[in-house]
Amino acid sequence: MAEDRGDHTSETFTWSVPIVCGDPADPATYFAGYDKTKVSPISCPDNVAFDSAGNLWISTDGNALGTNDGLFATPVEGPERGHLKQFLTVPFGAETCGPFITTDNKSVFVAVQHPGEITGASVEAPASTWPDGDYAKPGVVVTWRLDGKAIGS
């Protein structure tokens, strides 16, 4: 969204839709005009965040495409605008939420909620034992690159 005249008190604005999530093979999806054969499939966007480079990060809840939920990122400007890439995935039955990218773009935090929460799962027959092998527990995860470079680069 861009306020008219760059005035944050403006009552009018222009806007554009960068992404319409879903299977890239579906004609109803849209990735800012980027070649849909080169993007990661994504469904059920839940939370968003921006890093200090202006990239859009999207966490998912309830992946309708038959894979685990995850965290995805895409530039919102330039020639790679709409090139959506999956950054991480969470355990089966969990959702990814609350993404937070540090100001130096070197770490990303996500909350992993309700791992293994699927129909038919129980304490006696869990669908997940994340994170430590006994019974499923939610948690917060931080991810970074071993080489110290900015994430997503």
Short mmCIF file of N, CA and C in Angstrom, two decimals:
data_model
loop_
_atom_site.label_atom_id
_atom_site.label_comp_id
_atom_site.label_asym_id
_atom_site.label_seq_id
_atom_site.Cartn_x
_atom_site.Cartn_y
_atom_site.Cartn_z
N MET A 1 0.85 -1.17 0.00
CA MET A 1 0.00 0.00 0.00
C MET A 1 0.89 1.23 0.00
N ALA A 2 0.52 2.20 -0.80
CA ALA A 2 1.27 3.45 -0.87
C ALA A 2 0.28 4.61 -0.72
N GLU A 3 0.45 5.38 0.33
CA GLU A 3 -0.43 6.52 0.57
C GLU A 3 -0.23 7.56 -0.53
N ASP A 4 -1.31 8.22 -0.93
CA ASP A 4 -1.22 9.27 -1.94
C ASP A 4 -0.29 10.37 -1.45
N ARG A 5 0.52 10.86 -2.36
CA ARG A 5 1.50 11.93 -2.11
C ARG A 5 2.54 11.54 -1.06
N GLY A 6 2.65 10.27 -0.71
CA GLY A 6 3.61 9.84 0.30
C GLY A 6 3.27 10.34 1.69
N ASP A 7 2.04 10.74 1.89
CA ASP A 7 1.59 11.31 3.15
C ASP A 7 0.91 10.23 3.98
N HIS A 8 1.52 9.84 5.11
CA HIS A 8 0.96 8.76 5.91
C HIS A 8 -0.39 9.11 6.56
N THR A 9 -0.79 10.38 6.51
CA THR A 9 -2.11 10.76 7.03
C THR A 9 -3.17 10.77 5.93
N SER A 10 -2.75 10.47 4.70
CA SER A 10 -3.68 10.48 3.58
C SER A 10 -4.81 9.48 3.80
N GLU A 11 -5.98 9.80 3.30
CA GLU A 11 -7.13 8.91 3.42
C GLU A 11 -7.32 8.07 2.17
N THR A 12 -6.44 8.22 1.18
CA THR A 12 -6.50 7.43 -0.04
C THR A 12 -5.12 6.85 -0.33
N PHE A 13 -5.11 5.76 -1.07
CA PHE A 13 -3.85 5.09 -1.36
C PHE A 13 -4.02 4.22 -2.60
N THR A 14 -2.91 3.76 -3.12
CA THR A 14 -2.91 2.76 -4.19
C THR A 14 -2.34 1.48 -3.60
N TRP A 15 -2.63 0.37 -4.26
CA TRP A 15 -2.14 -0.90 -3.75
C TRP A 15 -2.00 -1.89 -4.90
N SER A 16 -1.23 -2.93 -4.64
CA SER A 16 -1.12 -4.02 -5.60
C SER A 16 -1.04 -5.32 -4.81
N VAL A 17 -1.47 -6.39 -5.42
CA VAL A 17 -1.43 -7.70 -4.80
C VAL A 17 -0.17 -8.40 -5.29
N PRO A 18 0.79 -8.67 -4.40
CA PRO A 18 2.01 -9.32 -4.86
C PRO A 18 1.86 -10.82 -5.08
N ILE A 19 1.02 -11.48 -4.27
CA ILE A 19 0.92 -12.94 -4.35
C ILE A 19 -0.51 -13.38 -4.08
N VAL A 20 -0.97 -14.34 -4.87
CA VAL A 20 -2.19 -15.07 -4.57
C VAL A 20 -1.73 -16.51 -4.40
N CYS A 21 -1.70 -16.96 -3.15
CA CYS A 21 -1.11 -18.26 -2.81
C CYS A 21 -1.90 -19.43 -3.38
N GLY A 22 -1.19 -20.54 -3.51
CA GLY A 22 -1.78 -21.78 -3.99
C GLY A 22 -0.79 -22.52 -4.87
N ASP A 23 -1.26 -23.58 -5.46
CA ASP A 23 -0.44 -24.39 -6.35
C ASP A 23 -0.08 -23.55 -7.57
N PRO A 24 1.22 -23.36 -7.86
CA PRO A 24 1.60 -22.54 -9.01
C PRO A 24 1.01 -23.04 -10.33
N ALA A 25 0.64 -24.32 -10.41
CA ALA A 25 0.03 -24.84 -11.63
C ALA A 25 -1.41 -24.36 -11.81
N ASP A 26 -2.01 -23.85 -10.76
CA ASP A 26 -3.39 -23.35 -10.81
C ASP A 26 -3.38 -21.96 -11.44
N PRO A 27 -4.16 -21.75 -12.50
CA PRO A 27 -4.18 -20.42 -13.14
C PRO A 27 -4.64 -19.30 -12.22
N ALA A 28 -5.33 -19.61 -11.13
CA ALA A 28 -5.81 -18.57 -10.21
C ALA A 28 -4.71 -18.02 -9.30
N THR A 29 -3.55 -18.68 -9.26
CA THR A 29 -2.46 -18.17 -8.42
C THR A 29 -1.70 -17.08 -9.15
N TYR A 30 -0.98 -16.27 -8.37
CA TYR A 30 -0.25 -15.15 -8.94
C TYR A 30 0.96 -14.87 -8.06
N PHE A 31 2.12 -14.69 -8.69
CA PHE A 31 3.36 -14.43 -7.96
C PHE A 31 4.03 -13.19 -8.54
N ALA A 32 3.30 -12.08 -8.51
CA ALA A 32 3.80 -10.78 -8.98
C ALA A 32 4.31 -10.84 -10.42
N GLY A 33 3.76 -11.74 -11.21
CA GLY A 33 4.19 -11.87 -12.59
C GLY A 33 5.41 -12.75 -12.79
N TYR A 34 5.99 -13.26 -11.70
CA TYR A 34 7.17 -14.12 -11.80
C TYR A 34 6.77 -15.46 -12.41
N ASP A 35 7.70 -16.11 -13.09
CA ASP A 35 7.46 -17.41 -13.72
C ASP A 35 7.02 -18.42 -12.65
N LYS A 36 5.78 -18.85 -12.73
CA LYS A 36 5.21 -19.73 -11.70
C LYS A 36 5.84 -21.12 -11.68
N THR A 37 6.57 -21.50 -12.70
CA THR A 37 7.25 -22.80 -12.67
C THR A 37 8.49 -22.75 -11.79
N LYS A 38 8.87 -21.56 -11.33
CA LYS A 38 10.10 -21.40 -10.54
C LYS A 38 9.85 -20.97 -9.10
N VAL A 39 8.59 -21.05 -8.63
CA VAL A 39 8.28 -20.65 -7.26
C VAL A 39 7.93 -21.87 -6.42
N SER A 40 8.02 -21.71 -5.11
CA SER A 40 7.62 -22.77 -4.18
C SER A 40 6.11 -22.77 -4.01
N PRO A 41 5.48 -23.93 -4.02
CA PRO A 41 4.04 -23.98 -3.75
C PRO A 41 3.77 -23.51 -2.31
N ILE A 42 2.71 -22.75 -2.14
CA ILE A 42 2.37 -22.21 -0.82
C ILE A 42 0.85 -22.12 -0.70
N SER A 43 0.34 -22.44 0.47
CA SER A 43 -1.09 -22.24 0.73
C SER A 43 -1.27 -21.81 2.17
N CYS A 44 -2.43 -21.30 2.46
CA CYS A 44 -2.83 -20.94 3.82
C CYS A 44 -1.89 -19.95 4.50
N PRO A 45 -1.60 -18.81 3.88
CA PRO A 45 -0.74 -17.82 4.55
C PRO A 45 -1.40 -17.37 5.85
N ASP A 46 -0.57 -17.16 6.87
CA ASP A 46 -1.10 -16.85 8.19
C ASP A 46 -0.49 -15.58 8.77
N ASN A 47 0.83 -15.47 8.79
CA ASN A 47 1.52 -14.30 9.33
C ASN A 47 2.52 -13.81 8.31
N VAL A 48 2.82 -12.52 8.35
CA VAL A 48 3.84 -11.96 7.47
C VAL A 48 4.80 -11.10 8.27
N ALA A 49 5.99 -10.93 7.71
CA ALA A 49 7.00 -10.04 8.29
C ALA A 49 7.84 -9.53 7.13
N PHE A 50 8.58 -8.47 7.39
CA PHE A 50 9.52 -7.94 6.40
C PHE A 50 10.90 -7.93 7.03
N ASP A 51 11.92 -8.22 6.23
CA ASP A 51 13.28 -8.08 6.73
C ASP A 51 13.79 -6.68 6.38
N SER A 52 15.00 -6.34 6.82
CA SER A 52 15.50 -4.99 6.61
C SER A 52 15.85 -4.72 5.15
N ALA A 53 15.89 -5.76 4.31
CA ALA A 53 16.10 -5.57 2.87
C ALA A 53 14.78 -5.37 2.14
N GLY A 54 13.65 -5.46 2.87
CA GLY A 54 12.34 -5.26 2.26
C GLY A 54 11.69 -6.51 1.72
N ASN A 55 12.28 -7.68 1.95
CA ASN A 55 11.67 -8.93 1.50
C ASN A 55 10.47 -9.28 2.36
N LEU A 56 9.46 -9.87 1.73
CA LEU A 56 8.26 -10.32 2.42
C LEU A 56 8.44 -11.77 2.83
N TRP A 57 8.19 -12.06 4.11
CA TRP A 57 8.26 -13.42 4.66
C TRP A 57 6.84 -13.84 5.04
N ILE A 58 6.45 -15.05 4.66
CA ILE A 58 5.09 -15.53 4.88
C ILE A 58 5.15 -16.87 5.60
N SER A 59 4.46 -16.96 6.75
CA SER A 59 4.33 -18.25 7.44
C SER A 59 2.96 -18.82 7.12
N THR A 60 2.86 -20.16 7.15
CA THR A 60 1.62 -20.81 6.77
C THR A 60 1.01 -21.61 7.92
N ASP A 61 -0.30 -21.81 7.80
CA ASP A 61 -1.04 -22.58 8.79
C ASP A 61 -2.10 -23.41 8.07
N GLY A 62 -1.90 -24.72 8.02
CA GLY A 62 -2.89 -25.61 7.42
C GLY A 62 -2.64 -25.86 5.96
N ASN A 63 -1.43 -26.18 5.61
CA ASN A 63 -1.07 -26.36 4.21
C ASN A 63 -2.08 -27.25 3.48
N ALA A 64 -2.74 -26.69 2.49
CA ALA A 64 -3.76 -27.41 1.73
C ALA A 64 -3.19 -28.13 0.52
N LEU A 65 -1.87 -28.11 0.36
CA LEU A 65 -1.25 -28.72 -0.81
C LEU A 65 -0.61 -30.06 -0.48
N GLY A 66 -0.85 -30.57 0.73
CA GLY A 66 -0.37 -31.90 1.08
C GLY A 66 1.05 -31.96 1.60
N THR A 67 1.64 -30.85 1.94
CA THR A 67 2.99 -30.85 2.51
C THR A 67 2.95 -30.15 3.87
N ASN A 68 4.07 -30.17 4.57
CA ASN A 68 4.16 -29.49 5.86
C ASN A 68 4.09 -27.98 5.67
N ASP A 69 3.64 -27.29 6.71
CA ASP A 69 3.67 -25.83 6.71
C ASP A 69 5.11 -25.36 6.75
N GLY A 70 5.30 -24.07 6.44
CA GLY A 70 6.66 -23.56 6.41
C GLY A 70 6.72 -22.06 6.43
N LEU A 71 7.93 -21.57 6.18
CA LEU A 71 8.21 -20.14 6.08
C LEU A 71 8.78 -19.89 4.70
N PHE A 72 8.24 -18.88 4.03
CA PHE A 72 8.59 -18.57 2.66
C PHE A 72 9.02 -17.11 2.58
N ALA A 73 9.84 -16.78 1.58
CA ALA A 73 10.28 -15.40 1.40
C ALA A 73 10.28 -15.03 -0.07
N THR A 74 10.03 -13.74 -0.33
CA THR A 74 10.09 -13.22 -1.70
C THR A 74 10.45 -11.75 -1.68
N PRO A 75 11.25 -11.31 -2.65
CA PRO A 75 11.43 -9.86 -2.81
C PRO A 75 10.12 -9.22 -3.25
N VAL A 76 9.89 -7.98 -2.87
CA VAL A 76 8.69 -7.27 -3.30
C VAL A 76 9.01 -6.22 -4.35
N GLU A 77 10.28 -6.09 -4.69
CA GLU A 77 10.70 -5.16 -5.73
C GLU A 77 11.81 -5.79 -6.54
N GLY A 78 12.05 -5.24 -7.71
CA GLY A 78 13.15 -5.68 -8.55
C GLY A 78 12.80 -6.88 -9.42
N PRO A 79 13.80 -7.38 -10.16
CA PRO A 79 13.56 -8.47 -11.12
C PRO A 79 13.16 -9.79 -10.48
N GLU A 80 13.46 -9.99 -9.20
CA GLU A 80 13.10 -11.23 -8.51
C GLU A 80 11.77 -11.11 -7.77
N ARG A 81 11.07 -9.97 -7.92
CA ARG A 81 9.78 -9.76 -7.26
C ARG A 81 8.85 -10.93 -7.58
N GLY A 82 8.31 -11.55 -6.53
CA GLY A 82 7.40 -12.68 -6.71
C GLY A 82 8.09 -14.03 -6.73
N HIS A 83 9.42 -14.05 -6.75
CA HIS A 83 10.15 -15.33 -6.73
C HIS A 83 10.11 -15.89 -5.31
N LEU A 84 9.05 -16.58 -5.03
CA LEU A 84 8.80 -17.12 -3.70
C LEU A 84 9.61 -18.39 -3.48
N LYS A 85 10.36 -18.42 -2.37
CA LYS A 85 11.17 -19.59 -2.03
C LYS A 85 10.84 -20.04 -0.61
N GLN A 86 10.75 -21.35 -0.44
CA GLN A 86 10.54 -21.87 0.90
C GLN A 86 11.86 -21.82 1.65
N PHE A 87 11.83 -21.25 2.85
CA PHE A 87 13.03 -21.10 3.67
C PHE A 87 13.17 -22.25 4.67
N LEU A 88 12.06 -22.65 5.29
CA LEU A 88 12.09 -23.76 6.23
C LEU A 88 10.74 -24.43 6.28
N THR A 89 10.72 -25.61 6.84
CA THR A 89 9.48 -26.34 7.06
C THR A 89 9.40 -26.71 8.53
N VAL A 90 8.19 -26.94 9.00
CA VAL A 90 7.98 -27.35 10.39
C VAL A 90 7.45 -28.78 10.41
N PRO A 91 7.45 -29.41 11.58
CA PRO A 91 7.01 -30.81 11.67
C PRO A 91 5.57 -31.02 11.20
N PHE A 92 5.28 -32.24 10.83
CA PHE A 92 3.96 -32.65 10.39
C PHE A 92 2.90 -32.23 11.39
N GLY A 93 1.83 -31.61 10.91
CA GLY A 93 0.72 -31.20 11.76
C GLY A 93 0.92 -29.90 12.50
N ALA A 94 2.09 -29.26 12.34
CA ALA A 94 2.36 -28.00 13.03
C ALA A 94 2.09 -26.83 12.09
N GLU A 95 1.95 -25.65 12.67
CA GLU A 95 1.89 -24.43 11.88
C GLU A 95 3.11 -23.58 12.21
N THR A 96 3.48 -22.75 11.26
CA THR A 96 4.57 -21.80 11.43
C THR A 96 3.95 -20.45 11.73
N CYS A 97 4.40 -19.79 12.77
CA CYS A 97 3.81 -18.48 13.03
C CYS A 97 4.82 -17.53 13.67
N GLY A 98 4.44 -16.26 13.66
CA GLY A 98 5.22 -15.22 14.32
C GLY A 98 6.62 -15.03 13.79
N PRO A 99 6.84 -15.03 12.47
CA PRO A 99 8.21 -14.87 12.01
C PRO A 99 8.80 -13.54 12.44
N PHE A 100 10.05 -13.58 12.86
CA PHE A 100 10.78 -12.38 13.24
C PHE A 100 12.18 -12.49 12.66
N ILE A 101 12.57 -11.50 11.87
CA ILE A 101 13.89 -11.49 11.25
C ILE A 101 14.70 -10.40 11.95
N THR A 102 15.89 -10.75 12.41
CA THR A 102 16.72 -9.77 13.11
C THR A 102 17.12 -8.65 12.15
N THR A 103 17.42 -7.48 12.70
CA THR A 103 17.72 -6.31 11.87
C THR A 103 18.95 -6.50 11.00
N ASP A 104 19.87 -7.38 11.40
CA ASP A 104 21.04 -7.63 10.55
C ASP A 104 20.78 -8.72 9.51
N ASN A 105 19.55 -9.22 9.46
CA ASN A 105 19.14 -10.27 8.50
C ASN A 105 19.95 -11.56 8.64
N LYS A 106 20.49 -11.81 9.81
CA LYS A 106 21.30 -13.01 9.98
C LYS A 106 20.58 -14.13 10.71
N SER A 107 19.42 -13.86 11.30
CA SER A 107 18.67 -14.90 12.01
C SER A 107 17.18 -14.68 11.79
N VAL A 108 16.45 -15.79 11.80
CA VAL A 108 14.99 -15.72 11.73
C VAL A 108 14.44 -16.62 12.83
N PHE A 109 13.47 -16.08 13.56
CA PHE A 109 12.79 -16.82 14.62
C PHE A 109 11.39 -17.16 14.13
N VAL A 110 10.93 -18.37 14.43
CA VAL A 110 9.54 -18.75 14.17
C VAL A 110 9.03 -19.56 15.35
N ALA A 111 7.74 -19.46 15.58
CA ALA A 111 7.09 -20.31 16.57
C ALA A 111 6.53 -21.52 15.83
N VAL A 112 6.74 -22.69 16.41
CA VAL A 112 6.20 -23.94 15.88
C VAL A 112 5.06 -24.32 16.80
N GLN A 113 3.84 -24.22 16.29
CA GLN A 113 2.68 -24.48 17.13
C GLN A 113 2.10 -25.85 16.83
N HIS A 114 1.62 -26.49 17.85
CA HIS A 114 0.91 -27.79 17.84
C HIS A 114 1.45 -28.83 16.86
N PRO A 115 2.75 -29.20 16.97
CA PRO A 115 3.27 -30.25 16.08
C PRO A 115 2.49 -31.54 16.28
N GLY A 116 2.19 -32.20 15.18
CA GLY A 116 1.48 -33.47 15.23
C GLY A 116 -0.01 -33.37 15.42
N GLU A 117 -0.56 -32.18 15.35
CA GLU A 117 -2.00 -32.03 15.55
C GLU A 117 -2.74 -32.39 14.26
N ILE A 118 -3.10 -33.64 14.16
CA ILE A 118 -3.86 -34.12 13.00
C ILE A 118 -4.96 -35.05 13.49
N THR A 119 -5.94 -35.25 12.67
CA THR A 119 -7.04 -36.14 13.01
C THR A 119 -6.51 -37.55 13.26
N GLY A 120 -6.92 -38.13 14.37
CA GLY A 120 -6.52 -39.49 14.72
C GLY A 120 -5.29 -39.59 15.60
N ALA A 121 -4.53 -38.51 15.72
CA ALA A 121 -3.35 -38.54 16.59
C ALA A 121 -3.78 -38.50 18.05
N SER A 122 -3.02 -39.15 18.91
CA SER A 122 -3.31 -39.15 20.34
C SER A 122 -2.00 -39.28 21.10
N VAL A 123 -2.07 -39.17 22.41
CA VAL A 123 -0.87 -39.37 23.22
C VAL A 123 -0.32 -40.78 22.99
N GLU A 124 -1.21 -41.74 22.88
CA GLU A 124 -0.79 -43.13 22.67
C GLU A 124 -0.27 -43.37 21.25
N ALA A 125 -0.79 -42.64 20.28
CA ALA A 125 -0.39 -42.80 18.88
C ALA A 125 -0.10 -41.41 18.29
N PRO A 126 1.03 -40.80 18.69
CA PRO A 126 1.32 -39.44 18.23
C PRO A 126 1.70 -39.38 16.75
N ALA A 127 1.37 -38.27 16.13
CA ALA A 127 1.78 -38.03 14.74
C ALA A 127 3.15 -37.37 14.69
N SER A 128 3.61 -36.87 15.83
CA SER A 128 4.91 -36.21 15.91
C SER A 128 5.48 -36.38 17.31
N THR A 129 6.79 -36.45 17.39
CA THR A 129 7.48 -36.45 18.69
C THR A 129 8.49 -35.29 18.73
N TRP A 130 8.24 -34.27 17.91
CA TRP A 130 9.11 -33.11 17.87
C TRP A 130 8.93 -32.30 19.14
N PRO A 131 9.94 -31.76 19.76
CA PRO A 131 11.30 -31.62 19.26
C PRO A 131 12.31 -32.62 19.81
N ASP A 132 11.95 -33.36 20.85
CA ASP A 132 13.00 -34.17 21.48
C ASP A 132 12.68 -35.64 21.62
N GLY A 133 11.69 -36.14 20.87
CA GLY A 133 11.49 -37.57 20.78
C GLY A 133 10.51 -38.21 21.73
N ASP A 134 10.00 -37.47 22.72
CA ASP A 134 9.04 -38.13 23.62
C ASP A 134 7.61 -37.80 23.21
N TYR A 135 7.12 -36.62 23.48
CA TYR A 135 5.80 -36.21 23.01
C TYR A 135 5.92 -34.82 22.40
N ALA A 136 5.05 -34.53 21.47
CA ALA A 136 5.12 -33.27 20.73
C ALA A 136 4.90 -32.06 21.65
N LYS A 137 5.73 -31.04 21.43
CA LYS A 137 5.64 -29.81 22.20
C LYS A 137 5.83 -28.62 21.26
N PRO A 138 5.14 -27.52 21.48
CA PRO A 138 5.40 -26.32 20.70
C PRO A 138 6.75 -25.73 21.10
N GLY A 139 7.27 -24.86 20.28
CA GLY A 139 8.55 -24.23 20.60
C GLY A 139 8.84 -23.06 19.70
N VAL A 140 9.90 -22.36 20.01
CA VAL A 140 10.40 -21.27 19.17
C VAL A 140 11.76 -21.71 18.65
N VAL A 141 11.94 -21.53 17.36
CA VAL A 141 13.17 -21.97 16.69
C VAL A 141 13.86 -20.76 16.09
N VAL A 142 15.18 -20.72 16.17
CA VAL A 142 15.96 -19.70 15.48
C VAL A 142 16.83 -20.40 14.45
N THR A 143 16.90 -19.80 13.27
CA THR A 143 17.68 -20.36 12.17
C THR A 143 18.66 -19.31 11.68
N TRP A 144 19.87 -19.74 11.33
CA TRP A 144 20.88 -18.83 10.79
C TRP A 144 21.78 -19.62 9.86
N ARG A 145 22.59 -18.91 9.10
CA ARG A 145 23.53 -19.56 8.19
C ARG A 145 24.83 -19.83 8.92
N LEU A 146 25.39 -21.00 8.70
CA LEU A 146 26.66 -21.34 9.33
C LEU A 146 27.81 -20.46 8.85
N ASP A 147 27.72 -19.92 7.63
CA ASP A 147 28.79 -19.09 7.11
C ASP A 147 28.69 -17.63 7.56
N GLY A 148 27.66 -17.30 8.35
CA GLY A 148 27.50 -15.96 8.88
C GLY A 148 26.89 -14.94 7.93
N LYS A 149 26.56 -15.36 6.71
CA LYS A 149 25.94 -14.43 5.75
C LYS A 149 24.48 -14.19 6.10
N ALA A 150 23.92 -13.20 5.48
CA ALA A 150 22.50 -12.88 5.69
C ALA A 150 21.63 -14.06 5.20
N ILE A 151 20.53 -14.30 5.91
CA ILE A 151 19.61 -15.35 5.48
C ILE A 151 18.98 -14.93 4.17
N GLY A 152 18.64 -15.91 3.38
CA GLY A 152 17.99 -15.62 2.10
C GLY A 152 18.95 -15.18 1.02
N SER A 153 20.26 -15.10 1.34
CA SER A 153 21.22 -14.67 0.31
C SER A 153 22.00 -15.85 -0.23
#
